[in-house]
GROMACS .gro file of N, CA and C in nm:
model
  279
    1MET      N    1   2.269   5.352  -6.897
    1MET     CA    2   2.145   5.318  -6.966
    1MET      C    3   2.035   5.283  -6.866
    2ALA      N    4   2.068   5.202  -6.765
    2ALA     CA    5   1.970   5.161  -6.665
    2ALA      C    6   1.919   5.282  -6.586
    3MET      N    7   2.009   5.378  -6.564
    3MET     CA    8   1.969   5.496  -6.489
    3MET      C    9   1.867   5.579  -6.568
    4LYS      N   10   1.885   5.586  -6.701
    4LYS     CA   11   1.791   5.660  -6.784
    4LYS      C   12   1.654   5.594  -6.783
    5VAL      N   13   1.650   5.461  -6.783
    5VAL     CA   14   1.523   5.388  -6.780
    5VAL      C   15   1.452   5.411  -6.647
    6ILE      N   16   1.528   5.407  -6.538
    6ILE     CA   17   1.469   5.430  -6.405
    6ILE      C   18   1.418   5.573  -6.394
    7SER      N   19   1.494   5.669  -6.444
    7SER     CA   20   1.453   5.809  -6.440
    7SER      C   21   1.327   5.829  -6.523
    8PHE      N   22   1.322   5.766  -6.640
    8PHE     CA   23   1.204   5.778  -6.726
    8PHE      C   24   1.081   5.718  -6.658
    9CYS      N   25   1.098   5.601  -6.594
    9CYS     CA   26   0.987   5.536  -6.523
    9CYS      C   27   0.938   5.623  -6.408
   10LEU      N   28   1.030   5.682  -6.334
   10LEU     CA   29   0.993   5.771  -6.224
   10LEU      C   30   0.920   5.895  -6.276
   11LEU      N   31   0.964   5.949  -6.387
   11LEU     CA   32   0.899   6.065  -6.446
   11LEU      C   33   0.756   6.030  -6.489
   12ILE      N   34   0.738   5.914  -6.548
   12ILE     CA   35   0.605   5.869  -6.588
   12ILE      C   36   0.516   5.851  -6.464
   13ALA      N   37   0.568   5.789  -6.359
   13ALA     CA   38   0.490   5.766  -6.236
   13ALA      C   39   0.451   5.899  -6.171
   14ILE      N   40   0.545   5.991  -6.164
   14ILE     CA   41   0.516   6.123  -6.105
   14ILE      C   42   0.413   6.196  -6.189
   15SER      N   43   0.424   6.190  -6.320
   15SER     CA   44   0.327   6.255  -6.408
   15SER      C   45   0.187   6.197  -6.388
   16PHE      N   46   0.178   6.066  -6.380
   16PHE     CA   47   0.049   6.002  -6.361
   16PHE      C   48  -0.012   6.041  -6.226
   17LEU      N   49   0.068   6.039  -6.120
   17LEU     CA   50   0.018   6.075  -5.988
   17LEU      C   51  -0.023   6.222  -5.983
   18SER      N   52   0.053   6.309  -6.048
   18SER     CA   53   0.017   6.451  -6.051
   18SER      C   54  -0.115   6.472  -6.123
   19TYR      N   55  -0.132   6.404  -6.235
   19TYR     CA   56  -0.258   6.416  -6.309
   19TYR      C   57  -0.373   6.365  -6.224
   20ASP      N   58  -0.354   6.255  -6.155
   20ASP     CA   59  -0.460   6.197  -6.072
   20ASP      C   60  -0.497   6.290  -5.957
   21ILE      N   61  -0.400   6.357  -5.900
   21ILE     CA   62  -0.427   6.449  -5.789
   21ILE      C   63  -0.504   6.571  -5.839
   22TRP      N   64  -0.467   6.627  -5.952
   22TRP     CA   65  -0.526   6.751  -6.001
   22TRP      C   66  -0.658   6.729  -6.074
   23ALA      N   67  -0.664   6.630  -6.161
   23ALA     CA   68  -0.780   6.618  -6.248
   23ALA      C   69  -0.850   6.483  -6.240
   24GLY      N   70  -0.796   6.390  -6.168
   24GLY     CA   71  -0.855   6.257  -6.163
   24GLY      C   72  -0.974   6.249  -6.069
   25ARG      N   73  -1.024   6.128  -6.055
   25ARG     CA   74  -1.138   6.105  -5.966
   25ARG      C   75  -1.097   6.140  -5.823
   26ASN      N   76  -1.183   6.214  -5.755
   26ASN     CA   77  -1.156   6.264  -5.619
   26ASN      C   78  -1.034   6.356  -5.616
   27GLY      N   79  -1.009   6.423  -5.725
   27GLY     CA   80  -0.897   6.516  -5.733
   27GLY      C   81  -0.937   6.656  -5.691
   28LEU      N   82  -0.845   6.747  -5.708
   28LEU     CA   83  -0.866   6.885  -5.666
   28LEU      C   84  -0.978   6.951  -5.744
   29LYS      N   85  -0.987   6.923  -5.873
   29LYS     CA   86  -1.092   6.984  -5.956
   29LYS      C   87  -1.230   6.941  -5.908
   30GLN      N   88  -1.248   6.814  -5.881
   30GLN     CA   89  -1.377   6.765  -5.832
   30GLN      C   90  -1.407   6.821  -5.693
   31TYR      N   91  -1.305   6.834  -5.610
   31TYR     CA   92  -1.321   6.891  -5.476
   31TYR      C   93  -1.372   7.035  -5.485
   32GLU      N   94  -1.315   7.114  -5.576
   32GLU     CA   95  -1.359   7.253  -5.592
   32GLU      C   96  -1.503   7.260  -5.641
   33GLU      N   97  -1.541   7.174  -5.734
   33GLU     CA   98  -1.679   7.172  -5.784
   33GLU      C   99  -1.777   7.136  -5.672
   34ILE      N  100  -1.743   7.037  -5.594
   34ILE     CA  101  -1.830   6.994  -5.485
   34ILE      C  102  -1.838   7.103  -5.378
   35SER      N  103  -1.728   7.170  -5.352
   35SER     CA  104  -1.729   7.279  -5.254
   35SER      C  105  -1.819   7.393  -5.300
   36ALA      N  106  -1.815   7.425  -5.430
   36ALA     CA  107  -1.900   7.532  -5.483
   36ALA      C  108  -2.047   7.491  -5.474
   37ASN      N  109  -2.077   7.365  -5.507
   37ASN     CA  110  -2.215   7.316  -5.497
   37ASN      C  111  -2.264   7.318  -5.352
   38LEU      N  112  -2.178   7.283  -5.259
   38LEU     CA  113  -2.213   7.285  -5.117
   38LEU      C  114  -2.244   7.426  -5.071
   39LEU      N  115  -2.164   7.523  -5.113
   39LEU     CA  116  -2.187   7.662  -5.076
   39LEU      C  117  -2.322   7.711  -5.128
   40LYS      N  118  -2.355   7.678  -5.254
   40LYS     CA  119  -2.484   7.716  -5.311
   40LYS      C  120  -2.598   7.653  -5.233
   41ALA      N  121  -2.583   7.525  -5.199
   41ALA     CA  122  -2.688   7.455  -5.124
   41ALA      C  123  -2.706   7.515  -4.985
   42GLN      N  124  -2.598   7.553  -4.920
   42GLN     CA  125  -2.607   7.615  -4.788
   42GLN      C  126  -2.676   7.751  -4.795
   43GLN      N  127  -2.647   7.829  -4.900
   43GLN     CA  128  -2.713   7.959  -4.916
   43GLN      C  129  -2.862   7.941  -4.942
   44GLN      N  130  -2.896   7.846  -5.026
   44GLN     CA  131  -3.038   7.820  -5.054
   44GLN      C  132  -3.108   7.770  -4.928
   45SER      N  133  -3.042   7.687  -4.852
   45SER     CA  134  -3.100   7.636  -4.729
   45SER      C  135  -3.125   7.749  -4.629
   46ALA      N  136  -3.032   7.842  -4.620
   46ALA     CA  137  -3.049   7.956  -4.529
   46ALA      C  138  -3.169   8.042  -4.571
   47LYS      N  139  -3.185   8.064  -4.703
   47LYS     CA  140  -3.300   8.141  -4.751
   47LYS      C  141  -3.431   8.070  -4.716
   48LEU      N  142  -3.433   7.939  -4.737
   48LEU     CA  143  -3.555   7.864  -4.709
   48LEU      C  144  -3.585   7.860  -4.560
   49GLN      N  145  -3.482   7.853  -4.477
   49GLN     CA  146  -3.504   7.856  -4.333
   49GLN      C  147  -3.561   7.990  -4.289
   50ASP      N  148  -3.511   8.099  -4.347
   50ASP     CA  149  -3.565   8.232  -4.316
   50ASP      C  150  -3.711   8.241  -4.358
   51ARG      N  151  -3.742   8.189  -4.476
   51ARG     CA  152  -3.880   8.192  -4.524
   51ARG      C  153  -3.970   8.107  -4.435
   52ASN      N  154  -3.923   7.990  -4.396
   52ASN     CA  155  -4.001   7.905  -4.306
   52ASN      C  156  -4.026   7.973  -4.172
   53GLN      N  157  -3.924   8.041  -4.121
   53GLN     CA  158  -3.941   8.111  -3.993
   53GLN      C  159  -4.043   8.223  -4.005
   54ALA      N  160  -4.042   8.293  -4.119
   54ALA     CA  161  -4.140   8.400  -4.140
   54ALA      C  162  -4.282   8.343  -4.144
   55VAL      N  163  -4.299   8.229  -4.209
   55VAL     CA  164  -4.431   8.166  -4.215
   55VAL      C  165  -4.474   8.119  -4.076
   56ILE      N  166  -4.382   8.063  -4.000
   56ILE     CA  167  -4.413   8.018  -3.864
   56ILE      C  168  -4.453   8.137  -3.777
   57ASP      N  169  -4.380   8.248  -3.789
   57ASP     CA  170  -4.414   8.368  -3.712
   57ASP      C  171  -4.552   8.421  -3.750
   58GLU      N  172  -4.580   8.421  -3.880
   58GLU     CA  173  -4.711   8.469  -3.924
   58GLU      C  174  -4.822   8.378  -3.874
   59LEU      N  175  -4.800   8.248  -3.876
   59LEU     CA  176  -4.900   8.155  -3.823
   59LEU      C  177  -4.923   8.176  -3.674
   60ASN      N  178  -4.816   8.198  -3.599
   60ASN     CA  179  -4.830   8.224  -3.456
   60ASN      C  180  -4.909   8.352  -3.431
   61ASP      N  181  -4.881   8.454  -3.513
   61ASP     CA  182  -4.957   8.580  -3.500
   61ASP      C  183  -5.105   8.557  -3.529
   62LEU      N  184  -5.134   8.480  -3.632
   62LEU     CA  185  -5.273   8.455  -3.668
   62LEU      C  186  -5.345   8.374  -3.560
   63LYS      N  187  -5.274   8.286  -3.495
   63LYS     CA  188  -5.334   8.207  -3.387
   63LYS      C  189  -5.363   8.291  -3.264
   64GLN      N  190  -5.289   8.403  -3.248
   64GLN     CA  191  -5.303   8.483  -3.126
   64GLN      C  192  -5.424   8.574  -3.129
   65GLY      N  193  -5.480   8.604  -3.243
   65GLY     CA  194  -5.601   8.686  -3.238
   65GLY      C  195  -5.620   8.777  -3.357
   66ASN      N  196  -5.713   8.868  -3.337
   66ASN     CA  197  -5.756   8.957  -3.444
   66ASN      C  198  -5.655   9.066  -3.477
   67THR      N  199  -5.564   9.095  -3.389
   67THR     CA  200  -5.467   9.202  -3.414
   67THR      C  201  -5.384   9.172  -3.537
   68ALA      N  202  -5.338   9.049  -3.549
   68ALA     CA  203  -5.257   9.012  -3.665
   68ALA      C  204  -5.341   9.011  -3.792
   69ILE      N  205  -5.465   8.967  -3.782
   69ILE     CA  206  -5.553   8.966  -3.898
   69ILE      C  207  -5.580   9.109  -3.944
   70GLU      N  208  -5.604   9.198  -3.849
   70GLU     CA  209  -5.628   9.338  -3.882
   70GLU      C  210  -5.506   9.400  -3.948
   71GLU      N  211  -5.388   9.369  -3.895
   71GLU     CA  212  -5.265   9.424  -3.952
   71GLU      C  213  -5.245   9.374  -4.096
   72LEU      N  214  -5.270   9.246  -4.120
   72LEU     CA  215  -5.259   9.193  -4.256
   72LEU      C  216  -5.359   9.259  -4.349
   73ALA      N  217  -5.481   9.278  -4.303
   73ALA     CA  218  -5.583   9.342  -4.386
   73ALA      C  219  -5.543   9.485  -4.421
   74ARG      N  220  -5.484   9.556  -4.326
   74ARG     CA  221  -5.444   9.694  -4.351
   74ARG      C  222  -5.326   9.701  -4.448
   75THR      N  223  -5.225   9.619  -4.426
   75THR     CA  224  -5.104   9.631  -4.507
   75THR      C  225  -5.119   9.568  -4.645
   76GLU      N  226  -5.182   9.453  -4.654
   76GLU     CA  227  -5.188   9.384  -4.782
   76GLU      C  228  -5.311   9.419  -4.864
   77LEU      N  229  -5.420   9.451  -4.800
   77LEU     CA  230  -5.543   9.480  -4.873
   77LEU      C  231  -5.582   9.627  -4.870
   78GLY      N  232  -5.517   9.706  -4.783
   78GLY     CA  233  -5.546   9.848  -4.775
   78GLY      C  234  -5.681   9.879  -4.711
   79LEU      N  235  -5.727   9.795  -4.623
   79LEU     CA  236  -5.857   9.814  -4.559
   79LEU      C  237  -5.847   9.912  -4.442
   80ILE      N  238  -5.960   9.981  -4.416
   80ILE     CA  239  -5.969  10.070  -4.300
   80ILE      C  240  -6.095  10.034  -4.223
   81ARG      N  241  -6.099  10.075  -4.095
   81ARG     CA  242  -6.217  10.048  -4.012
   81ARG      C  243  -6.328  10.147  -4.044
   82GLU      N  244  -6.449  10.114  -3.997
   82GLU     CA  245  -6.565  10.199  -4.026
   82GLU      C  246  -6.552  10.336  -3.961
   83ASP      N  247  -6.491  10.344  -3.843
   83ASP     CA  248  -6.482  10.472  -3.772
   83ASP      C  249  -6.357  10.552  -3.810
   84GLU      N  250  -6.282  10.509  -3.909
   84GLU     CA  251  -6.161  10.579  -3.952
   84GLU      C  252  -6.188  10.657  -4.080
   85THR      N  253  -6.104  10.759  -4.101
   85THR     CA  254  -6.111  10.837  -4.223
   85THR      C  255  -5.979  10.818  -4.298
   86PHE      N  256  -5.990  10.790  -4.426
   86PHE     CA  257  -5.872  10.764  -4.509
   86PHE      C  258  -5.826  10.893  -4.574
   87PHE      N  259  -5.698  10.926  -4.559
   87PHE     CA  260  -5.637  11.042  -4.622
   87PHE      C  261  -5.524  10.996  -4.712
   88ARG      N  262  -5.521  11.046  -4.834
   88ARG     CA  263  -5.410  11.016  -4.924
   88ARG      C  264  -5.334  11.146  -4.947
   89ILE      N  265  -5.205  11.143  -4.924
   89ILE     CA  266  -5.122  11.261  -4.940
   89ILE      C  267  -5.038  11.241  -5.064
   90LEU      N  268  -5.055  11.330  -5.161
   90LEU     CA  269  -4.981  11.321  -5.286
   90LEU      C  270  -4.860  11.414  -5.278
   91GLY      N  271  -4.746  11.365  -5.319
   91GLY     CA  272  -4.627  11.445  -5.318
   91GLY      C  273  -4.614  11.526  -5.445
   92ASP      N  274  -4.525  11.626  -5.443
   92ASP     CA  275  -4.501  11.711  -5.560
   92ASP      C  276  -4.419  11.633  -5.662
   93LYS      N  277  -4.453  11.653  -5.788
   93LYS     CA  278  -4.376  11.590  -5.895
   93LYS      C  279  -4.319  11.692  -5.987
   0.00000   0.00000   0.00000
């Protein structure tokens, strides 16, 4: 009889500890959620760092002179110089 009580108590203790490891506070489930959130944050941080670097590069170009300004005007606004001739080539459809 005493052995059955001890076995039952051990089974209850093991069950409680297993539940705590898998689903309890600071358990495996919470670890996986935090790991997924960390991965998302790292990816977002990398994107923002790339964007910041692009802005820094563009600022450096703008500080260096008119070449960068001219390039921006040509690519983003479609501007041409007075001594240039604009040609548009239409493809076959």
